[in-house]
Short mmCIF file of C-alpha atoms in Angstrom, two decimals:
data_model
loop_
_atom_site.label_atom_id
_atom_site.label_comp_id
_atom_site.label_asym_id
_atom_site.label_seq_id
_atom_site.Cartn_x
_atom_site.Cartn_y
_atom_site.Cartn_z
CA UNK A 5 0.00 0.00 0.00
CA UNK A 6 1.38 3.11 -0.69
CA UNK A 7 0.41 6.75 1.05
CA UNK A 8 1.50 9.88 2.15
CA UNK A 9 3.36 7.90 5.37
CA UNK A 10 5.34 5.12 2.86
CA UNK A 11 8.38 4.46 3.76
CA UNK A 12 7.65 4.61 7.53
CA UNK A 13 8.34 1.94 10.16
CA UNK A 14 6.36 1.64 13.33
CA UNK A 15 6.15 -0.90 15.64
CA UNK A 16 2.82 -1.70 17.22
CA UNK A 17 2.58 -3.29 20.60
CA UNK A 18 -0.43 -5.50 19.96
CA UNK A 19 -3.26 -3.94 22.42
CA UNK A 20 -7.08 -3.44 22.24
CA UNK A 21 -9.28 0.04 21.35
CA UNK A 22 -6.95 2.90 20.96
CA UNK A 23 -3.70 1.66 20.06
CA UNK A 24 -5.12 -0.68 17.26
CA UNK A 25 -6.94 2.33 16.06
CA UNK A 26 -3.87 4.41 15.89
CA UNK A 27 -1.85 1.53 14.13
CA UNK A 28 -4.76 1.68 11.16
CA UNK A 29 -4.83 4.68 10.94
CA UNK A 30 -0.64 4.89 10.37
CA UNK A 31 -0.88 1.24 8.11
CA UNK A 32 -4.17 2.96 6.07
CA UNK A 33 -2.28 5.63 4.87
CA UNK A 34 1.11 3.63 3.81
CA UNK A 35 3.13 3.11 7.54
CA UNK A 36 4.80 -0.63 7.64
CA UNK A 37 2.88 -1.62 10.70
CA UNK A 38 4.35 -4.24 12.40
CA UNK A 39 2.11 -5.75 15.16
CA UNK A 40 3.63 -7.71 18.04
CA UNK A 41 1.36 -10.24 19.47
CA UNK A 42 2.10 -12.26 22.29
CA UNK A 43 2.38 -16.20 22.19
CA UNK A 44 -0.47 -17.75 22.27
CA UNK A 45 -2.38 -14.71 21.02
CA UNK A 46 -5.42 -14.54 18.21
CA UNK A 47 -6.32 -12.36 16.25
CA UNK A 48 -9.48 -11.65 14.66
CA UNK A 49 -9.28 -11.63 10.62
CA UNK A 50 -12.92 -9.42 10.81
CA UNK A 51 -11.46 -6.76 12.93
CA UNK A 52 -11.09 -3.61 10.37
CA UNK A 53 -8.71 -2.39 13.48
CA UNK A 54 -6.27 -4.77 12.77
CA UNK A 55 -5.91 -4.77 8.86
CA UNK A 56 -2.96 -3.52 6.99
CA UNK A 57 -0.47 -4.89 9.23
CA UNK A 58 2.47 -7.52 9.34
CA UNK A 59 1.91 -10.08 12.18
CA UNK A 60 4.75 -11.03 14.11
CA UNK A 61 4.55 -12.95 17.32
CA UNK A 62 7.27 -12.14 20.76
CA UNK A 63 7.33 -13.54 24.34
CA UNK A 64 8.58 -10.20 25.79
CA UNK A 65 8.52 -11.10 29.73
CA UNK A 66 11.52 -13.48 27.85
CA UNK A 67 15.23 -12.04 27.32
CA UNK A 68 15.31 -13.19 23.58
CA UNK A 69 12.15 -11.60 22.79
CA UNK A 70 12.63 -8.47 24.72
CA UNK A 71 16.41 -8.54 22.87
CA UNK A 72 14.63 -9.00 19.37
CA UNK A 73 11.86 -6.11 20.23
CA UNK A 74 14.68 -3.64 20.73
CA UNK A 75 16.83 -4.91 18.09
CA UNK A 76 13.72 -4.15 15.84
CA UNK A 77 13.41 -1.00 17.18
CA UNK A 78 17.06 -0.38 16.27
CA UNK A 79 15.59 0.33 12.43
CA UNK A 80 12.19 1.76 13.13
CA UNK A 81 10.56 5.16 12.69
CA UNK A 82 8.41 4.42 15.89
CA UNK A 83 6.65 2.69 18.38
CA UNK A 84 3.31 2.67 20.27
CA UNK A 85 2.17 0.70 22.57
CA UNK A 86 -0.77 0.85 25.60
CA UNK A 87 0.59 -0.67 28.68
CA UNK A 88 0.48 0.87 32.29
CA UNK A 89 3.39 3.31 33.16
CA UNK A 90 6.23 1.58 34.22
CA UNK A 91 5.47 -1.89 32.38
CA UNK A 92 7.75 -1.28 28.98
CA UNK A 93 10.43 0.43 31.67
CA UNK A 94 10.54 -3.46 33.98
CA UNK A 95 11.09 -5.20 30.69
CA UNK A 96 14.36 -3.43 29.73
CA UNK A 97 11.88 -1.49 26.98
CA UNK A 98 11.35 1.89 28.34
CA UNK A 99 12.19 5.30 26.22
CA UNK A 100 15.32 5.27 28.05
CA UNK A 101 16.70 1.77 26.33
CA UNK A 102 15.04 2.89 23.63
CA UNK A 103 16.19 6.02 22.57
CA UNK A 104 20.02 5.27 23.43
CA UNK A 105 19.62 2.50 20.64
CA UNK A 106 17.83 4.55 18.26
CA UNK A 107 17.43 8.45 18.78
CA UNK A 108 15.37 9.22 16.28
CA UNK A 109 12.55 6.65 17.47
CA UNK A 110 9.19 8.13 18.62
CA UNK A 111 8.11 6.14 21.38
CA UNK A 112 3.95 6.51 21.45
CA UNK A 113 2.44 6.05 24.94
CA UNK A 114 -1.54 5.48 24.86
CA UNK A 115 -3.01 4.80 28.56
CA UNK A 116 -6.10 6.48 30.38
CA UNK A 117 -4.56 8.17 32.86
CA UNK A 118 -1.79 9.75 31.44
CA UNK A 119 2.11 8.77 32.41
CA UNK A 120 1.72 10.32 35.84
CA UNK A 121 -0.45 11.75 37.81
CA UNK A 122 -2.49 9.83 41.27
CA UNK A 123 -4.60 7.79 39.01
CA UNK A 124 -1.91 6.66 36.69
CA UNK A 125 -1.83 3.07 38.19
CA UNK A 126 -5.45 2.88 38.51
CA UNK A 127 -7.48 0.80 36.08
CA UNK A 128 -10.19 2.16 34.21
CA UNK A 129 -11.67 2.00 30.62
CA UNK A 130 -13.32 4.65 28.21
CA UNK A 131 -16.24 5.28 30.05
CA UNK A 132 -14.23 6.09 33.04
CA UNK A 133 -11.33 8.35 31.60
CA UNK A 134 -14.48 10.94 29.80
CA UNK A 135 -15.84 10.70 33.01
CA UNK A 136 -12.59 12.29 35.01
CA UNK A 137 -12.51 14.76 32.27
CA UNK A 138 -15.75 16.11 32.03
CA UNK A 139 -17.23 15.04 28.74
CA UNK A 140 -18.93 11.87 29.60
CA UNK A 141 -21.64 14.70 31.80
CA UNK A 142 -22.03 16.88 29.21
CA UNK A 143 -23.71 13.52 27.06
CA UNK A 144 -27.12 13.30 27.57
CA UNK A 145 -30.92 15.07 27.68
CA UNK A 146 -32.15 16.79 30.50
CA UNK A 147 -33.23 15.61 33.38
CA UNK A 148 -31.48 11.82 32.46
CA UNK A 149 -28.12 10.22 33.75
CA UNK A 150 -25.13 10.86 31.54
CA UNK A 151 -25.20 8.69 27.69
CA UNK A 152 -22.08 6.72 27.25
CA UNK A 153 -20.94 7.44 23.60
CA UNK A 154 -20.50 4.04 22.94
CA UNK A 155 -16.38 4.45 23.03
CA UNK A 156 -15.88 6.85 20.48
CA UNK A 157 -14.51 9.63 22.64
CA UNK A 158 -12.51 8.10 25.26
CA UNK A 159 -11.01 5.07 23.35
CA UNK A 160 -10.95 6.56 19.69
CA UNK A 161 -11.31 10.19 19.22
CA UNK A 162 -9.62 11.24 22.39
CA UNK A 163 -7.71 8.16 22.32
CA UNK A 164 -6.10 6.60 19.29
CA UNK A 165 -7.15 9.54 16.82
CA UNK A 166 -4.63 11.65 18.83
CA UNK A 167 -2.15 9.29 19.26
CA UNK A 168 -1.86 8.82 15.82
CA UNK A 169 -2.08 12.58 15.54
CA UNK A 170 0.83 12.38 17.95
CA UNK A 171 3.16 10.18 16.18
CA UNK A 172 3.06 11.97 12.86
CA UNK A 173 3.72 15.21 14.46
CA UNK A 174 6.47 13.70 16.27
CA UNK A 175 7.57 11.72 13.08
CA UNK A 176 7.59 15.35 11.21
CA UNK A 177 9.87 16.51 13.73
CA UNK A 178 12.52 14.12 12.95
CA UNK A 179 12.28 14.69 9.23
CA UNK A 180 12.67 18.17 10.51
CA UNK A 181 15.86 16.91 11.77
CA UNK A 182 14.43 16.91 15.54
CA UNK A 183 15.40 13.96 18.14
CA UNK A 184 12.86 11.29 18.69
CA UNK A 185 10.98 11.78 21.55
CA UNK A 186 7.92 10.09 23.47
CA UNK A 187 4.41 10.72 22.72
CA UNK A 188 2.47 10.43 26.08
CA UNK A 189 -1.54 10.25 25.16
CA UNK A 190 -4.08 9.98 27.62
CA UNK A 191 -7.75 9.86 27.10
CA UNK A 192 -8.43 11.98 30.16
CA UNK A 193 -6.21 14.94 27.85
CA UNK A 194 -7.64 13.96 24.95
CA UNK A 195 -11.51 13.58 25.20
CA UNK A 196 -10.92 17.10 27.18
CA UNK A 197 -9.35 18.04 24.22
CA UNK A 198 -12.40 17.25 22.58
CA UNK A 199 -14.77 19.51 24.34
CA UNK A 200 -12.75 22.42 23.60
CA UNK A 201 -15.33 24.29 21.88
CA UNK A 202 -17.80 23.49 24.56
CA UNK A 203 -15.00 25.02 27.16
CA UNK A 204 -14.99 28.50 24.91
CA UNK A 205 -19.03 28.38 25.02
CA UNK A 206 -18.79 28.42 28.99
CA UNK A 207 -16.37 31.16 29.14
CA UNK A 208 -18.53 33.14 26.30
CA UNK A 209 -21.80 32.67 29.46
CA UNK A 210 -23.11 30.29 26.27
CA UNK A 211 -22.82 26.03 27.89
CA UNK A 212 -24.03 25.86 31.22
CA UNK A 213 -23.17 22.07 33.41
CA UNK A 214 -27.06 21.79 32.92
CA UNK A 215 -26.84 18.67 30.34
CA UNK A 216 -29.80 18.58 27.76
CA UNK A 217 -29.78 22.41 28.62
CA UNK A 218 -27.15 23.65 25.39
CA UNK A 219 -27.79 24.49 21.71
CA UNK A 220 -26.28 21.12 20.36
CA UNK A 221 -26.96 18.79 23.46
CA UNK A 222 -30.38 18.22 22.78
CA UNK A 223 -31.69 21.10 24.51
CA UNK A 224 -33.06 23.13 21.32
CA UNK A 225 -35.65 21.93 19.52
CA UNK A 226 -33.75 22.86 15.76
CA UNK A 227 -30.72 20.19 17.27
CA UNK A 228 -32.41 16.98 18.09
CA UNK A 229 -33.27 13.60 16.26
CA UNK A 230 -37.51 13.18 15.79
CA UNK A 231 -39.47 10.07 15.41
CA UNK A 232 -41.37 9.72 12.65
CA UNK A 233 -44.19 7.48 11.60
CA UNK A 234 -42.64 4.43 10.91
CA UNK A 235 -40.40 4.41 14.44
CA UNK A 236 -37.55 5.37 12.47
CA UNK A 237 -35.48 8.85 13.19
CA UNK A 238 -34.50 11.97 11.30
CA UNK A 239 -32.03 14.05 12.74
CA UNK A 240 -32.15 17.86 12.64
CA UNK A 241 -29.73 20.38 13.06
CA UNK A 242 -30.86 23.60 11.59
CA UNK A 243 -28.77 26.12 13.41
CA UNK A 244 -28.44 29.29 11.01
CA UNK A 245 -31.37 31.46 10.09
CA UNK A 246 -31.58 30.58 6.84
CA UNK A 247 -31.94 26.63 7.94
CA UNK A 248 -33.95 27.24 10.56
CA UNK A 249 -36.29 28.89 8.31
CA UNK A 250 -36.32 26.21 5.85
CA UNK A 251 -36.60 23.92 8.75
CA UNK A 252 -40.36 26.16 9.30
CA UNK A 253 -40.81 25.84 5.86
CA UNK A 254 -41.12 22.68 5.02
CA UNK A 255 -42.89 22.03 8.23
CA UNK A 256 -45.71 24.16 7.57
CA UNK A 257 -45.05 26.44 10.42
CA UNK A 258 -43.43 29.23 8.71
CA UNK A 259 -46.21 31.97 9.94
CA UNK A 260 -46.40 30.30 13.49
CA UNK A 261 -45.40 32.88 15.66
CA UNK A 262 -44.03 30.38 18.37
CA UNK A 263 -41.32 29.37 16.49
CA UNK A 264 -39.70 33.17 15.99
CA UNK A 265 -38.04 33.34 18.82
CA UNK A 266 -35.48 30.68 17.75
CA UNK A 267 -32.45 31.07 20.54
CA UNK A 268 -35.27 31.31 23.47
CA UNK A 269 -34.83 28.67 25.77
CA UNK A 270 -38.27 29.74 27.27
CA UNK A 271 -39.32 28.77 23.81
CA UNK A 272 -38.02 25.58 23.62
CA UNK A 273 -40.49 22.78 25.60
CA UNK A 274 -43.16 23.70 23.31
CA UNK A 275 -41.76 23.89 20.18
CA UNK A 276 -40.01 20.46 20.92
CA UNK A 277 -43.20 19.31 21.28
CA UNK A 278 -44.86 20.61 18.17
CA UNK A 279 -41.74 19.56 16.00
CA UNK A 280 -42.00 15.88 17.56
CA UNK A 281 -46.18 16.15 16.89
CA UNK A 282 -45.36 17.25 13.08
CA UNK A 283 -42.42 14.95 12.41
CA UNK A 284 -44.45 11.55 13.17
CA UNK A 285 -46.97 12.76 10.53
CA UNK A 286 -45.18 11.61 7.53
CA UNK A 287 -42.66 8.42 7.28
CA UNK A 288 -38.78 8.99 6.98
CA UNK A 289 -38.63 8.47 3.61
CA UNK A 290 -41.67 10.93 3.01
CA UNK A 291 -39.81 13.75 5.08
CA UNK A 292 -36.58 12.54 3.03
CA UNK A 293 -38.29 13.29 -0.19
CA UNK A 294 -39.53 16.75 1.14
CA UNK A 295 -36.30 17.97 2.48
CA UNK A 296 -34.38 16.31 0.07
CA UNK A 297 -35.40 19.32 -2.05
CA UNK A 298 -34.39 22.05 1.16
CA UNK A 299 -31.58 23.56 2.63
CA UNK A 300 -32.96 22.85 5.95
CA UNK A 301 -29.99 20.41 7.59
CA UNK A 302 -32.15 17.51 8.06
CA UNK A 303 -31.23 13.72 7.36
CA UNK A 304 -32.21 10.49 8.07
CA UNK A 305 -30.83 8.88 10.90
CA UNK A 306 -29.31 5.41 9.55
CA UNK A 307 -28.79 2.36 11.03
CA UNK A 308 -25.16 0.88 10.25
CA UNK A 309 -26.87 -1.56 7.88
CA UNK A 310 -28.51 1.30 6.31
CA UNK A 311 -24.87 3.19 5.90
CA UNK A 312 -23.82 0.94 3.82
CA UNK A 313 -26.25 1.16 0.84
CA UNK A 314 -26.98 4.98 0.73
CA UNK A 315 -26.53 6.45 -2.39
CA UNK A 316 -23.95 8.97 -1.06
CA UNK A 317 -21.73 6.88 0.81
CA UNK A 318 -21.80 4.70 -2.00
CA UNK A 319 -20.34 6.83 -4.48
CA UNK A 320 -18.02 8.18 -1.93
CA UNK A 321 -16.94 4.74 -1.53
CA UNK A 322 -17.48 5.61 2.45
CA UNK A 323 -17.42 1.95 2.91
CA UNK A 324 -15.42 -1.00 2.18
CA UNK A 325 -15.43 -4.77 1.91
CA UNK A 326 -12.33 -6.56 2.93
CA UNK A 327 -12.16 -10.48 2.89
CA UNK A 328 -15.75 -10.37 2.77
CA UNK A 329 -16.12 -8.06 5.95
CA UNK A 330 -18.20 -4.16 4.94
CA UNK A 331 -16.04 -1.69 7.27
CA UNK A 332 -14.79 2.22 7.09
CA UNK A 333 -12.81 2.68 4.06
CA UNK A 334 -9.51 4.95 4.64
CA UNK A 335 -9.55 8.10 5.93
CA UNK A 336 -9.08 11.30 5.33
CA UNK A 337 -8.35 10.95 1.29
CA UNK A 338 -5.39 12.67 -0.18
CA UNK A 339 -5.28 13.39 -4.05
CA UNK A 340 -1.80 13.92 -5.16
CA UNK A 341 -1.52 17.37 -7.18
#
């Protein structure tokens, strides 16, 4: 495979959820991705997180595999790996061993917790580390208990997303003609990181901690998914004034004089519960062919089964099948000029 990254050697310290991710992502676009299992391991062939890679199997609690790690490591670009602080460092693989062999390596560190800190030892999984951080309370309507985001967040956006983010920056530097250096990504930083724009809302007096409360949390009625007649979903996010009064538009409700005050959160209860009395009037596919024809930022909300045969993400080629397996295809794209 080639890509913007050929030509690149990492070394991936076989793992589950973000490190995986970050491995993909480096193997999608043209990194030799060299996975180290442990014996005895299996791996499974339908896992799109694990394609693109060259298997290799290493007993590293043994000296002749921990000797054969670092002599691999000797040649690389970089390594990740997910272990707690302090495991790589008690097998004789730390950044310390690492980096005298090879100085240019970039030694990428995904855990939770981060590499110090009072919960750096402690276990924990996705859910827990967007909990820590804030995000995981900010996910959910009002009046309910927080909504896990299945593990998008924690595990992928704030957690292997960045790490890969991490090790091409890092990578960059030593093309610059920078040292290597270590990459230490925690999902506590990095589904933080995430909420950024939420964190600039609170300072603007715009997000309050009130969850189901915000513009795009579910609390307006223009930002929301709707049932319609069929027990499907269409999903709604008509922010701007010239959606918004598309949105009233197509709805009927153009001349309705409760739905002019659009950034009211007074406003709001009802004209939720209008929009969700109008929307299970027609079928999805009836309010698909009516705003299918508006600038009104509605869409249908698919199920994953439903992803993979829409018209758009067809021709986008959005998805792929690989050894008979539909998954994500590649991304971002990059068209050479």
């Amino acid at each position: 495979m080639t890509g913007p990254l050929h030509g690149l050697r990492i070394v991936e310290l076989a793992g589950i959820g973000p490190v995986p991710f970050a491995g993909m992502m480096l193997a999608d676009h043209g990194a030799k991705v060299i996975r180290v299992e442990r014996p005895g391991a299996t791996s499974e062939s339908s896992d799109p997180l694990l394609r693109s890679r060259i298997p290799m199997t290493l007993d590293l609690k043994s000296a002749e595999g921990a000797a054969e790690l670092r002599a691999l490591c000797k040649s690389a670009d970089g390594l990740i790996e997910g272990f707690r602080p302090g495991v790589m460092e008690r097998l004789g693989l730390g950044p310390d061993a690492l980096l005298v062999d090879n100085p240019k390596l970039v030694y990428g560190r995904m855990t939770g917790w981060g590499q110090d800190g009072p919960l750096a030892q402690k276990a924990g999984h996705d859910i827990n580390f967007i909990a820590l951080s804030g995000t995981l309370g900010a996910l959910g309507r009002a009046g309910d208990k927080p909504t896990p985001p299945i593990n998008l967040v924690g595990d992928f956006g704030g957690g292997g997303m960045l790490l890969a983010f991490g090790m091409v920056s890092a990578l960059l530097a030593v093309k610059m003609g920078g040292s290597g250096q270590v990459v230490d990504c925690a999902m506590t930083d990095g589904s933080a990181l995430l909420m950024a724009m939420m964190w600039g809302f609170r300072a603007q007096g715009r997000w309050t901690d009130e969850r189901g409360s915000n513009v795009i949390d579910t609390g307006a009625p223009f930002y929301d998914t709707y049932e319609t007649a069929d027990g499907l979903f269409v999903a709604v996010g008509a922010i701007e004034p010239q959606f918004y009064a598309e949105l009233r538009r197509v709805l009927g409700i153009a001349n309705d004089p409760n739905f002019d005050a659009q950034f009211d959160p007074a406003q709001w209860p009802s004209q939720k519960a209008e929009l969700a009395r109008l929307f299970k009037a027609r079928t999805r596919a009836e309010w698909g062919d009516l705003f299918d024809q508006a600038e009104a930022c509605v869409a249908p909300v698919l199920s994953m089964t439903e992803a993979l045969e829409h018209p758009h993400n067809v021709t986008r080629g959005t998805f792929v099948t690989i050894d008979g397996v539909p998954q994500p295809a590649p991304a971002p794209r990059f068209t050479p000029l």
